[in-house]
Amino acid sequence: MNILILGSGGREHAFALKLSESTKVNQLFVAPGNAGTSQIAINVNINPIDFNAVKETVLNNNIEMVVVGPEAPLVEGIHDFFLADSELKRIPVIGPKKDGALLEGSKDFSKIFMEKHNIPTAKYQSFTKKNLVEGFTFLETLNAPYVLKADGLAAGKGVLILDSLDEAKKELEEMVSNQKFGEASSTVVIEEFLEGIELSVFVLTDGKSYKILPSAKDYKRIGEGDKGLNTGGMGAISPVPFASQEFLQKVEERIVKPTVKGLQEDGIDYRGFIFIGLMNVDGNPKVIEYNVRMGDPETEAVLPRIESDLFDLFQGVGNQTLHEKSFSVTNKTATTVMLVSGGYPEAYEKDKQITGLESVKESIVFHAGTTTHHNTVVTSGGRVMAITSFGDSIEEALAKSYASIDKIRFEKMNYRKDIGFDLIKN
Ligand code: AMP
Ligand code: GLY
């Protein structure tokens, strides 16, 4: 079978590598892909948001399954587009339709969903410019810090956590009245601040049954010690040591089951990944957010740990036979460290030649912001590549990732040297 993966990051390279191991997969295509995916698949230079270009790619290349990496095409309705097209409707799309994608596309929708289905989350209320004054009053009932979230997609920047009440009121007004995040912040969710340690749990569902994939923790801030600006993610660890059997049991009973059942009850036929961002609050899980895709760089730590055929699971999602499938996961720890362009997440330079990749033997190199220029691999984005290694402990795996990184060079390369710092016992 030929498969098309949409996206261009480390996540999509990880999907491509895993799927390339399946004997049932014939030719892989990645759109638009990167220098790493071009080594194992055919890159197609189209924008995944251009659904007609996706259609043409699918029909021209006998593609029989589409795996959607990022959220944007899902929120824009790529799955609905396929179902509405007589030539495409029999082709399974791994990723929810527009209705399911709202779990990520609208924070307000996801809070209403959780409330309705009794899924533990921070208490909240939503406001627009019409009831701004009530928003100020609600803020006064909360304790600092104050959490304000733009309802819509805001490129990962739509969440503000503020220490002062005055600042929170000012920002709320900026968001709803002055469109600080454009249309995305015309509705704002204000919620209680949850104290605890974060982790992510990944679920794959065919709308009827589900599989819980390995958990992971990511490191979002640019600076060591979790300081500085937010990024797409600077590293990830899987599994998460504090996610005990008992804790994961609570996650399954209190969150995963009611989420899958809630989608069914609400008539949402959901086929794809659900990425559940969780806070462990004194041993009890609460949902911070849903995403309707896999995480990046979490995927680069999670997928390599899956020993079974990922394509087989995807086929189960496509024809709703996921309950018949089984999968196995290695006990080893996987650690992923992201190499980024100097300056990222603010302005950075591109087109820097990357050297040393051929001498990396003990890690998997997942390309993200890379491209090929005159037969050399050069940087083309902020997050450049993810270096994943296995070990019997976090320390052992990290030592391999960092030893591999020592062999890789590009001008102004930056990375965090403390991935996993909070998980390693002294
Ligand atoms: P989100 O975009 O919803 O993932 O939010 C971005 C980050 O803000 C999360 O990864 C958390 O670190 C933090 N965050 C969001 N909501 C809360 C909350 N209610 N309490 C504490 N931290 C939060
Ligand atoms: N690493 C966080 C995300 O993919 O949203």
Short mmCIF file of C-alpha atoms and ligand atoms in Angstrom, two decimals:
data_model
loop_
_atom_site.label_atom_id
_atom_site.label_comp_id
_atom_site.label_asym_id
_atom_site.label_seq_id
_atom_site.Cartn_x
_atom_site.Cartn_y
_atom_site.Cartn_z
CA MET A 1 0.00 0.00 0.00
CA ASN A 2 1.14 3.54 -0.73
CA ILE A 3 0.76 6.02 2.12
CA LEU A 4 0.86 9.81 2.24
CA ILE A 5 1.99 11.55 5.43
CA LEU A 6 1.14 15.25 5.72
CA GLY A 7 3.60 17.54 7.50
CA SER A 8 7.28 18.39 7.59
CA GLY A 9 8.60 17.98 11.11
CA GLY A 10 10.40 15.46 13.26
CA ARG A 11 7.02 13.93 14.04
CA GLU A 12 6.42 13.19 10.37
CA HIS A 13 9.94 11.79 9.92
CA ALA A 14 9.22 9.49 12.89
CA PHE A 15 5.93 8.36 11.31
CA ALA A 16 7.70 7.75 8.02
CA LEU A 17 10.51 5.73 9.60
CA LYS A 18 8.10 3.58 11.61
CA LEU A 19 5.82 2.97 8.63
CA SER A 20 8.80 2.20 6.38
CA GLU A 21 9.51 -0.80 8.63
CA SER A 22 6.16 -2.38 7.74
CA THR A 23 6.24 -5.13 5.12
CA LYS A 24 2.74 -4.03 4.08
CA VAL A 25 3.83 -0.54 3.13
CA ASN A 26 4.95 -0.11 -0.43
CA GLN A 27 5.82 3.51 -1.23
CA LEU A 28 5.70 6.34 1.28
CA PHE A 29 5.07 9.96 0.33
CA VAL A 30 5.53 12.92 2.66
CA ALA A 31 4.12 16.37 1.91
CA PRO A 32 6.05 18.56 2.11
CA GLY A 33 8.57 16.55 4.20
CA ASN A 34 12.20 17.41 4.92
CA ALA A 35 15.72 16.20 4.09
CA GLY A 36 15.28 13.22 6.43
CA THR A 37 12.00 12.02 4.94
CA SER A 38 13.47 12.32 1.43
CA GLN A 39 15.85 9.46 2.33
CA ILE A 40 13.02 7.00 3.01
CA ALA A 41 10.05 8.47 1.14
CA ILE A 42 9.19 10.68 -1.80
CA ASN A 43 8.70 14.28 -0.76
CA VAL A 44 5.88 16.13 -2.49
CA ASN A 45 6.21 19.87 -2.37
CA ILE A 46 2.65 20.90 -1.57
CA ASN A 47 1.01 22.65 1.36
CA PRO A 48 -1.16 20.20 3.37
CA ILE A 49 -3.77 22.94 3.68
CA ASP A 50 -4.22 22.95 -0.09
CA PHE A 51 -6.74 20.10 -0.19
CA ASN A 52 -6.97 20.04 -3.97
CA ALA A 53 -3.22 19.58 -4.22
CA VAL A 54 -3.48 16.76 -1.67
CA LYS A 55 -6.21 15.16 -3.79
CA GLU A 56 -4.09 15.34 -6.91
CA THR A 57 -1.14 13.78 -5.04
CA VAL A 58 -3.33 10.96 -3.75
CA LEU A 59 -4.86 10.14 -7.13
CA ASN A 60 -1.61 10.44 -9.09
CA ASN A 61 0.28 8.10 -6.78
CA ASN A 62 -2.28 5.40 -5.94
CA ILE A 63 -2.24 6.44 -2.31
CA GLU A 64 -4.51 4.35 -0.13
CA MET A 65 -4.07 5.93 3.29
CA VAL A 66 -3.39 9.46 4.51
CA VAL A 67 -1.77 10.14 7.88
CA VAL A 68 -2.16 13.72 9.06
CA GLY A 69 0.70 15.05 11.23
CA PRO A 70 -0.23 18.61 12.25
CA GLU A 71 -3.56 19.94 13.50
CA ALA A 72 -4.20 22.65 10.90
CA PRO A 73 -5.44 20.40 8.04
CA LEU A 74 -7.67 18.54 10.52
CA VAL A 75 -9.17 21.69 11.97
CA GLU A 76 -9.69 22.94 8.37
CA GLY A 77 -11.56 19.72 7.58
CA ILE A 78 -9.30 17.56 5.42
CA HIS A 79 -11.01 14.38 6.61
CA ASP A 80 -14.44 15.84 5.77
CA PHE A 81 -13.07 16.86 2.35
CA PHE A 82 -12.07 13.25 1.66
CA LEU A 83 -15.45 11.89 2.76
CA ALA A 84 -17.30 14.35 0.56
CA ASP A 85 -15.31 13.44 -2.57
CA SER A 86 -16.43 10.38 -4.54
CA GLU A 87 -12.87 9.59 -5.64
CA LEU A 88 -11.39 9.92 -2.14
CA LYS A 89 -14.03 8.75 0.27
CA ARG A 90 -12.83 5.14 0.53
CA ILE A 91 -9.31 6.26 1.48
CA PRO A 92 -8.81 6.20 5.24
CA VAL A 93 -7.57 9.40 6.82
CA ILE A 94 -5.79 9.00 10.15
CA GLY A 95 -7.00 12.07 12.00
CA PRO A 96 -10.43 13.30 13.09
CA LYS A 97 -13.03 15.21 11.09
CA LYS A 98 -13.74 18.85 11.80
CA ASP A 99 -16.16 18.06 14.61
CA GLY A 100 -13.58 16.00 16.52
CA ALA A 101 -10.75 18.41 15.71
CA LEU A 102 -12.63 21.04 17.71
CA LEU A 103 -11.19 19.38 20.82
CA GLU A 104 -8.00 21.20 19.86
CA GLY A 105 -9.44 23.94 17.64
CA SER A 106 -11.59 25.41 20.40
CA LYS A 107 -10.59 25.47 24.07
CA ASP A 108 -14.14 26.52 24.92
CA PHE A 109 -15.53 23.46 23.11
CA SER A 110 -13.08 21.17 24.89
CA LYS A 111 -14.00 22.58 28.31
CA ILE A 112 -17.74 22.14 27.59
CA PHE A 113 -17.01 18.58 26.43
CA MET A 114 -15.07 17.75 29.61
CA GLU A 115 -17.70 19.28 31.85
CA LYS A 116 -20.49 17.39 30.09
CA HIS A 117 -18.68 14.05 30.38
CA ASN A 118 -17.32 14.53 33.89
CA ILE A 119 -13.69 14.52 32.84
CA PRO A 120 -11.43 16.09 35.50
CA THR A 121 -10.02 19.47 34.43
CA ALA A 122 -9.41 22.93 35.89
CA LYS A 123 -12.56 24.88 36.69
CA TYR A 124 -13.20 27.63 34.18
CA GLN A 125 -15.47 30.17 32.52
CA SER A 126 -15.40 31.65 29.02
CA PHE A 127 -15.72 35.30 28.09
CA THR A 128 -16.06 37.52 25.03
CA LYS A 129 -16.00 41.31 24.75
CA LYS A 130 -19.74 41.30 25.49
CA ASN A 131 -19.23 40.05 29.06
CA LEU A 132 -15.76 41.41 29.71
CA VAL A 133 -16.81 42.94 33.04
CA GLU A 134 -17.99 39.55 34.26
CA GLY A 135 -14.59 38.24 33.21
CA PHE A 136 -12.95 40.77 35.53
CA THR A 137 -15.27 39.65 38.35
CA PHE A 138 -14.45 35.97 37.69
CA LEU A 139 -10.71 36.75 37.82
CA GLU A 140 -11.26 38.34 41.24
CA THR A 141 -12.68 35.04 42.56
CA LEU A 142 -9.48 33.16 41.57
CA ASN A 143 -6.07 33.05 43.20
CA ALA A 144 -2.87 33.93 41.33
CA PRO A 145 -1.44 32.85 38.95
CA TYR A 146 -4.18 33.48 36.40
CA VAL A 147 -4.51 31.31 33.30
CA LEU A 148 -5.97 32.93 30.15
CA LYS A 149 -6.39 30.88 26.99
CA ALA A 150 -7.37 32.08 23.54
CA ASP A 151 -10.22 29.84 22.39
CA GLY A 152 -8.85 29.19 18.90
CA LEU A 153 -5.54 28.06 17.43
CA ALA A 154 -2.83 30.65 18.10
CA ALA A 155 0.32 28.80 16.99
CA GLY A 156 0.98 27.60 20.53
CA LYS A 157 1.14 31.15 21.86
CA GLY A 158 -2.44 31.58 23.02
CA VAL A 159 -1.97 30.68 26.69
CA LEU A 160 -0.95 33.38 29.18
CA ILE A 161 -0.09 32.67 32.81
CA LEU A 162 0.03 35.86 34.83
CA ASP A 163 0.95 36.60 38.43
CA SER A 164 -0.89 39.85 38.96
CA LEU A 165 -4.63 40.41 38.87
CA ASP A 166 -4.27 43.80 37.19
CA GLU A 167 -2.13 42.33 34.46
CA ALA A 168 -4.62 39.48 33.98
CA LYS A 169 -7.47 41.97 33.55
CA LYS A 170 -5.43 44.04 31.12
CA GLU A 171 -4.51 40.99 29.04
CA LEU A 172 -8.08 39.71 29.04
CA GLU A 173 -9.18 43.02 27.58
CA GLU A 174 -6.34 42.93 25.01
CA MET A 175 -7.40 39.45 23.96
CA VAL A 176 -11.17 39.89 23.60
CA SER A 177 -11.45 43.58 22.68
CA ASN A 178 -8.22 44.20 20.78
CA GLN A 179 -7.84 40.73 19.27
CA LYS A 180 -4.36 40.18 20.69
CA PHE A 181 -4.35 36.75 19.02
CA GLY A 182 -6.68 37.76 16.21
CA GLU A 183 -9.98 35.95 15.84
CA ALA A 184 -8.58 33.12 18.04
CA SER A 185 -8.91 35.29 21.15
CA SER A 186 -12.38 36.73 20.55
CA THR A 187 -13.39 34.12 23.13
CA VAL A 188 -11.10 33.53 26.11
CA VAL A 189 -11.18 30.65 28.58
CA ILE A 190 -10.11 31.70 32.08
CA GLU A 191 -9.22 28.78 34.29
CA GLU A 192 -7.94 27.78 37.67
CA PHE A 193 -4.18 27.27 37.86
CA LEU A 194 -3.27 23.62 38.44
CA GLU A 195 -0.27 22.91 40.61
CA GLY A 196 1.64 19.76 39.74
CA ILE A 197 3.87 18.06 37.21
CA GLU A 198 2.84 17.68 33.56
CA LEU A 199 2.89 14.71 31.26
CA SER A 200 1.19 13.62 28.06
CA VAL A 201 -0.73 10.49 27.25
CA PHE A 202 -1.42 9.46 23.66
CA VAL A 203 -4.48 7.53 22.57
CA LEU A 204 -5.21 6.03 19.17
CA THR A 205 -8.90 5.39 18.52
CA ASP A 206 -11.11 4.14 15.70
CA GLY A 207 -14.13 5.71 17.36
CA LYS A 208 -15.15 2.48 19.04
CA SER A 209 -12.13 1.14 20.89
CA TYR A 210 -8.78 2.64 21.75
CA LYS A 211 -5.14 1.89 22.44
CA ILE A 212 -3.12 3.85 24.97
CA LEU A 213 0.35 4.51 23.60
CA PRO A 214 3.41 5.20 25.79
CA SER A 215 3.34 8.35 27.91
CA ALA A 216 5.88 11.14 27.47
CA LYS A 217 7.01 14.39 29.00
CA ASP A 218 8.17 17.27 26.87
CA TYR A 219 10.27 20.34 27.59
CA LYS A 220 8.64 23.39 26.07
CA ARG A 221 10.82 26.27 27.25
CA ILE A 222 13.90 27.37 25.34
CA GLY A 223 16.04 27.77 28.45
CA GLU A 224 17.54 25.33 30.92
CA GLY A 225 15.60 24.83 34.12
CA ASP A 226 12.40 25.42 32.11
CA LYS A 227 13.08 29.14 31.78
CA GLY A 228 12.51 31.55 28.92
CA LEU A 229 10.17 31.59 25.96
CA ASN A 230 7.91 28.76 24.92
CA THR A 231 8.95 26.70 21.91
CA GLY A 232 7.34 23.88 19.97
CA GLY A 233 9.30 21.55 22.27
CA MET A 234 13.01 21.11 23.04
CA GLY A 235 13.05 17.47 24.06
CA ALA A 236 11.01 14.56 25.34
CA ILE A 237 11.32 11.52 27.57
CA SER A 238 9.28 8.33 27.37
CA PRO A 239 8.11 6.67 29.58
CA VAL A 240 7.49 9.16 32.36
CA PRO A 241 8.81 7.64 35.61
CA PHE A 242 6.20 9.26 37.86
CA ALA A 243 3.37 7.87 35.72
CA SER A 244 2.98 4.74 37.82
CA GLN A 245 0.68 1.86 36.94
CA GLU A 246 -1.78 3.20 39.50
CA PHE A 247 -1.70 6.71 38.05
CA LEU A 248 -2.12 5.46 34.47
CA GLN A 249 -5.06 3.36 35.63
CA LYS A 250 -6.70 6.56 36.89
CA VAL A 251 -5.96 8.24 33.56
CA GLU A 252 -7.64 5.40 31.69
CA GLU A 253 -10.72 5.18 33.93
CA ARG A 254 -11.29 8.87 34.57
CA ILE A 255 -10.13 10.40 31.29
CA VAL A 256 -9.54 8.04 28.35
CA LYS A 257 -12.73 5.97 28.69
CA PRO A 258 -15.06 8.94 29.25
CA THR A 259 -13.38 10.82 26.39
CA VAL A 260 -13.89 8.02 23.85
CA LYS A 261 -17.40 7.34 25.15
CA GLY A 262 -18.21 11.05 25.22
CA LEU A 263 -17.22 11.42 21.57
CA GLN A 264 -19.52 8.51 20.69
CA GLU A 265 -22.40 9.94 22.73
CA ASP A 266 -21.98 13.29 21.03
CA GLY A 267 -22.11 11.65 17.60
CA ILE A 268 -18.47 12.42 16.79
CA ASP A 269 -16.94 9.60 14.75
CA TYR A 270 -13.32 10.13 15.76
CA ARG A 271 -10.53 8.23 14.01
CA GLY A 272 -7.04 9.23 14.94
CA PHE A 273 -4.83 10.33 17.78
CA ILE A 274 -5.91 12.07 20.95
CA PHE A 275 -3.00 13.71 22.74
CA ILE A 276 -4.04 14.39 26.32
CA GLY A 277 -1.97 16.99 28.15
CA LEU A 278 -2.28 16.19 31.85
CA MET A 279 -1.33 17.65 35.18
CA ASN A 280 -0.58 15.21 37.96
CA VAL A 281 -2.18 17.02 40.90
CA ASP A 282 -1.28 15.12 44.08
CA GLY A 283 -1.51 11.79 42.26
CA ASN A 284 -4.73 12.64 40.42
CA PRO A 285 -4.77 13.42 36.69
CA LYS A 286 -6.49 16.53 35.37
CA VAL A 287 -6.71 17.47 31.70
CA ILE A 288 -4.88 20.65 30.68
CA GLU A 289 -5.66 20.30 27.01
CA TYR A 290 -6.55 17.96 24.21
CA ASN A 291 -4.69 17.91 20.91
CA VAL A 292 -6.01 15.97 17.96
CA ARG A 293 -2.63 14.78 16.68
CA MET A 294 0.61 13.43 18.09
CA GLY A 295 3.02 15.76 19.88
CA ASP A 296 6.30 16.95 18.44
CA PRO A 297 8.92 16.03 19.79
CA GLU A 298 6.97 13.48 21.89
CA THR A 299 6.39 11.33 18.78
CA GLU A 300 10.15 11.02 18.29
CA ALA A 301 10.39 9.39 21.76
CA VAL A 302 7.10 7.45 21.72
CA LEU A 303 7.03 5.81 18.27
CA PRO A 304 10.53 4.27 18.43
CA ARG A 305 9.39 2.45 21.59
CA ILE A 306 6.55 0.73 19.75
CA GLU A 307 7.82 -2.63 18.58
CA SER A 308 4.82 -3.70 16.52
CA ASP A 309 3.71 -2.65 13.07
CA LEU A 310 2.25 0.87 13.22
CA PHE A 311 0.60 0.39 9.84
CA ASP A 312 -1.38 -2.51 11.28
CA LEU A 313 -2.76 -0.20 13.99
CA PHE A 314 -3.59 2.46 11.38
CA GLN A 315 -5.43 -0.12 9.31
CA GLY A 316 -7.42 -0.96 12.43
CA VAL A 317 -8.31 2.72 12.76
CA GLY A 318 -9.31 2.95 9.11
CA ASN A 319 -11.66 -0.04 9.12
CA GLN A 320 -12.67 0.10 12.78
CA THR A 321 -11.01 -3.15 13.78
CA LEU A 322 -8.63 -1.62 16.29
CA HIS A 323 -10.06 -3.90 19.02
CA GLU A 324 -8.60 -6.88 17.14
CA LYS A 325 -5.09 -5.43 17.13
CA SER A 326 -2.41 -5.73 19.74
CA PHE A 327 0.87 -3.94 20.07
CA SER A 328 3.96 -4.13 22.19
CA VAL A 329 6.26 -1.51 23.64
CA THR A 330 9.88 -1.81 24.74
CA ASN A 331 10.67 -1.28 28.42
CA LYS A 332 13.64 0.81 27.44
CA THR A 333 13.59 4.54 27.98
CA ALA A 334 13.75 6.81 24.95
CA THR A 335 15.14 10.33 25.23
CA THR A 336 14.87 12.97 22.53
CA VAL A 337 16.89 16.17 22.41
CA MET A 338 15.99 18.83 19.85
CA LEU A 339 18.68 20.79 18.04
CA VAL A 340 17.51 24.28 17.14
CA SER A 341 18.77 27.27 15.20
CA GLY A 342 20.42 29.97 17.35
CA GLY A 343 17.85 32.66 18.13
CA TYR A 344 14.83 30.32 17.96
CA PRO A 345 11.99 30.75 19.03
CA GLU A 346 12.62 34.34 17.96
CA ALA A 347 14.34 35.33 14.69
CA TYR A 348 16.98 32.89 13.42
CA GLU A 349 19.03 32.30 10.30
CA LYS A 350 18.53 29.45 7.83
CA ASP A 351 20.59 27.63 5.18
CA LYS A 352 23.34 26.54 7.57
CA GLN A 353 25.15 23.44 6.44
CA ILE A 354 24.75 20.47 8.81
CA THR A 355 27.72 18.12 9.15
CA GLY A 356 28.59 14.98 11.08
CA LEU A 357 25.29 13.17 10.64
CA GLU A 358 26.98 10.11 9.09
CA SER A 359 29.04 9.54 12.26
CA VAL A 360 25.98 9.23 14.51
CA LYS A 361 25.62 5.51 15.18
CA GLU A 362 23.98 5.20 18.59
CA SER A 363 20.97 7.46 18.10
CA ILE A 364 18.17 7.99 15.62
CA VAL A 365 18.31 11.35 13.89
CA PHE A 366 14.86 12.70 13.07
CA HIS A 367 14.97 15.65 10.75
CA ALA A 368 12.63 18.60 11.33
CA GLY A 369 13.63 21.97 9.80
CA THR A 370 16.06 20.63 7.18
CA THR A 371 16.24 20.62 3.44
CA THR A 372 18.69 19.45 0.80
CA HIS A 373 20.65 22.01 -1.14
CA HIS A 374 23.21 20.89 -3.76
CA ASN A 375 23.42 17.47 -2.09
CA THR A 376 24.11 18.88 1.35
CA VAL A 377 21.69 19.00 4.25
CA VAL A 378 21.01 22.53 5.43
CA THR A 379 18.80 24.08 8.09
CA SER A 380 15.43 25.45 7.01
CA GLY A 381 13.60 25.99 10.28
CA GLY A 382 13.83 26.79 13.97
CA ARG A 383 13.66 23.25 15.21
CA VAL A 384 16.24 21.47 13.07
CA MET A 385 16.50 17.87 14.23
CA ALA A 386 15.60 15.55 17.10
CA ILE A 387 18.17 13.10 18.44
CA THR A 388 16.58 10.01 20.03
CA SER A 389 18.39 7.30 21.98
CA PHE A 390 17.44 4.28 24.05
CA GLY A 391 18.75 3.25 27.44
CA ASP A 392 17.95 1.21 30.52
CA SER A 393 17.64 4.50 32.37
CA ILE A 394 17.00 8.12 31.45
CA GLU A 395 20.64 8.91 32.24
CA GLU A 396 21.96 6.19 29.94
CA ALA A 397 19.71 7.21 27.05
CA LEU A 398 20.51 10.90 27.50
CA ALA A 399 24.24 10.21 27.57
CA LYS A 400 23.90 8.62 24.13
CA SER A 401 21.81 11.49 22.76
CA TYR A 402 24.35 14.04 23.98
CA ALA A 403 27.32 11.99 22.70
CA SER A 404 25.65 11.90 19.26
CA ILE A 405 24.99 15.63 19.38
CA ASP A 406 28.72 16.19 19.93
CA LYS A 407 29.28 14.81 16.44
CA ILE A 408 26.76 17.11 14.73
CA ARG A 409 27.60 20.65 13.74
CA PHE A 410 25.88 23.63 12.22
CA GLU A 411 26.50 27.31 12.76
CA LYS A 412 24.69 28.69 15.84
CA MET A 413 23.34 25.28 16.82
CA ASN A 414 21.55 25.40 20.16
CA TYR A 415 19.99 22.75 22.40
CA ARG A 416 19.06 22.19 26.02
CA LYS A 417 21.65 20.29 28.02
CA ASP A 418 19.22 19.49 30.83
CA ILE A 419 16.44 17.47 29.20
CA GLY A 420 14.98 15.19 31.86
CA PHE A 421 16.54 17.22 34.69
CA ASP A 422 13.37 17.06 36.76
CA LEU A 423 12.99 13.29 36.35
CA ILE A 424 16.50 12.24 37.34
CA LYS A 425 16.92 11.38 41.00
CA ASN A 426 20.06 12.79 42.55
P1 AMP B 1 -1.79 24.60 26.48
O1 AMP B 1 -1.57 25.36 25.22
O2 AMP B 1 -3.23 24.49 26.90
O3 AMP B 1 -1.01 23.32 26.52
O4 AMP B 1 -1.07 25.45 27.61
C1 AMP B 1 0.30 25.71 27.53
C2 AMP B 1 0.94 25.41 28.85
O5 AMP B 1 0.41 26.26 29.86
C3 AMP B 1 0.71 24.01 29.37
O6 AMP B 1 1.60 23.09 28.83
C4 AMP B 1 0.91 24.20 30.85
O7 AMP B 1 2.28 24.22 31.17
C5 AMP B 1 0.37 25.57 31.09
N1 AMP B 1 -1.02 25.51 31.56
C6 AMP B 1 -2.13 25.52 30.81
N2 AMP B 1 -3.23 25.45 31.58
C7 AMP B 1 -2.81 25.42 32.85
C8 AMP B 1 -3.47 25.37 34.11
N3 AMP B 1 -4.80 25.35 34.22
N4 AMP B 1 -2.71 25.32 35.22
C9 AMP B 1 -1.36 25.36 35.13
N5 AMP B 1 -0.68 25.43 33.99
C10 AMP B 1 -1.39 25.46 32.85
N1 GLY B 2 5.23 19.30 22.08
C1 GLY B 2 3.96 19.85 22.23
C2 GLY B 2 3.07 19.74 21.08
O1 GLY B 2 3.30 19.03 20.12
O2 GLY B 2 2.02 20.37 21.12
#
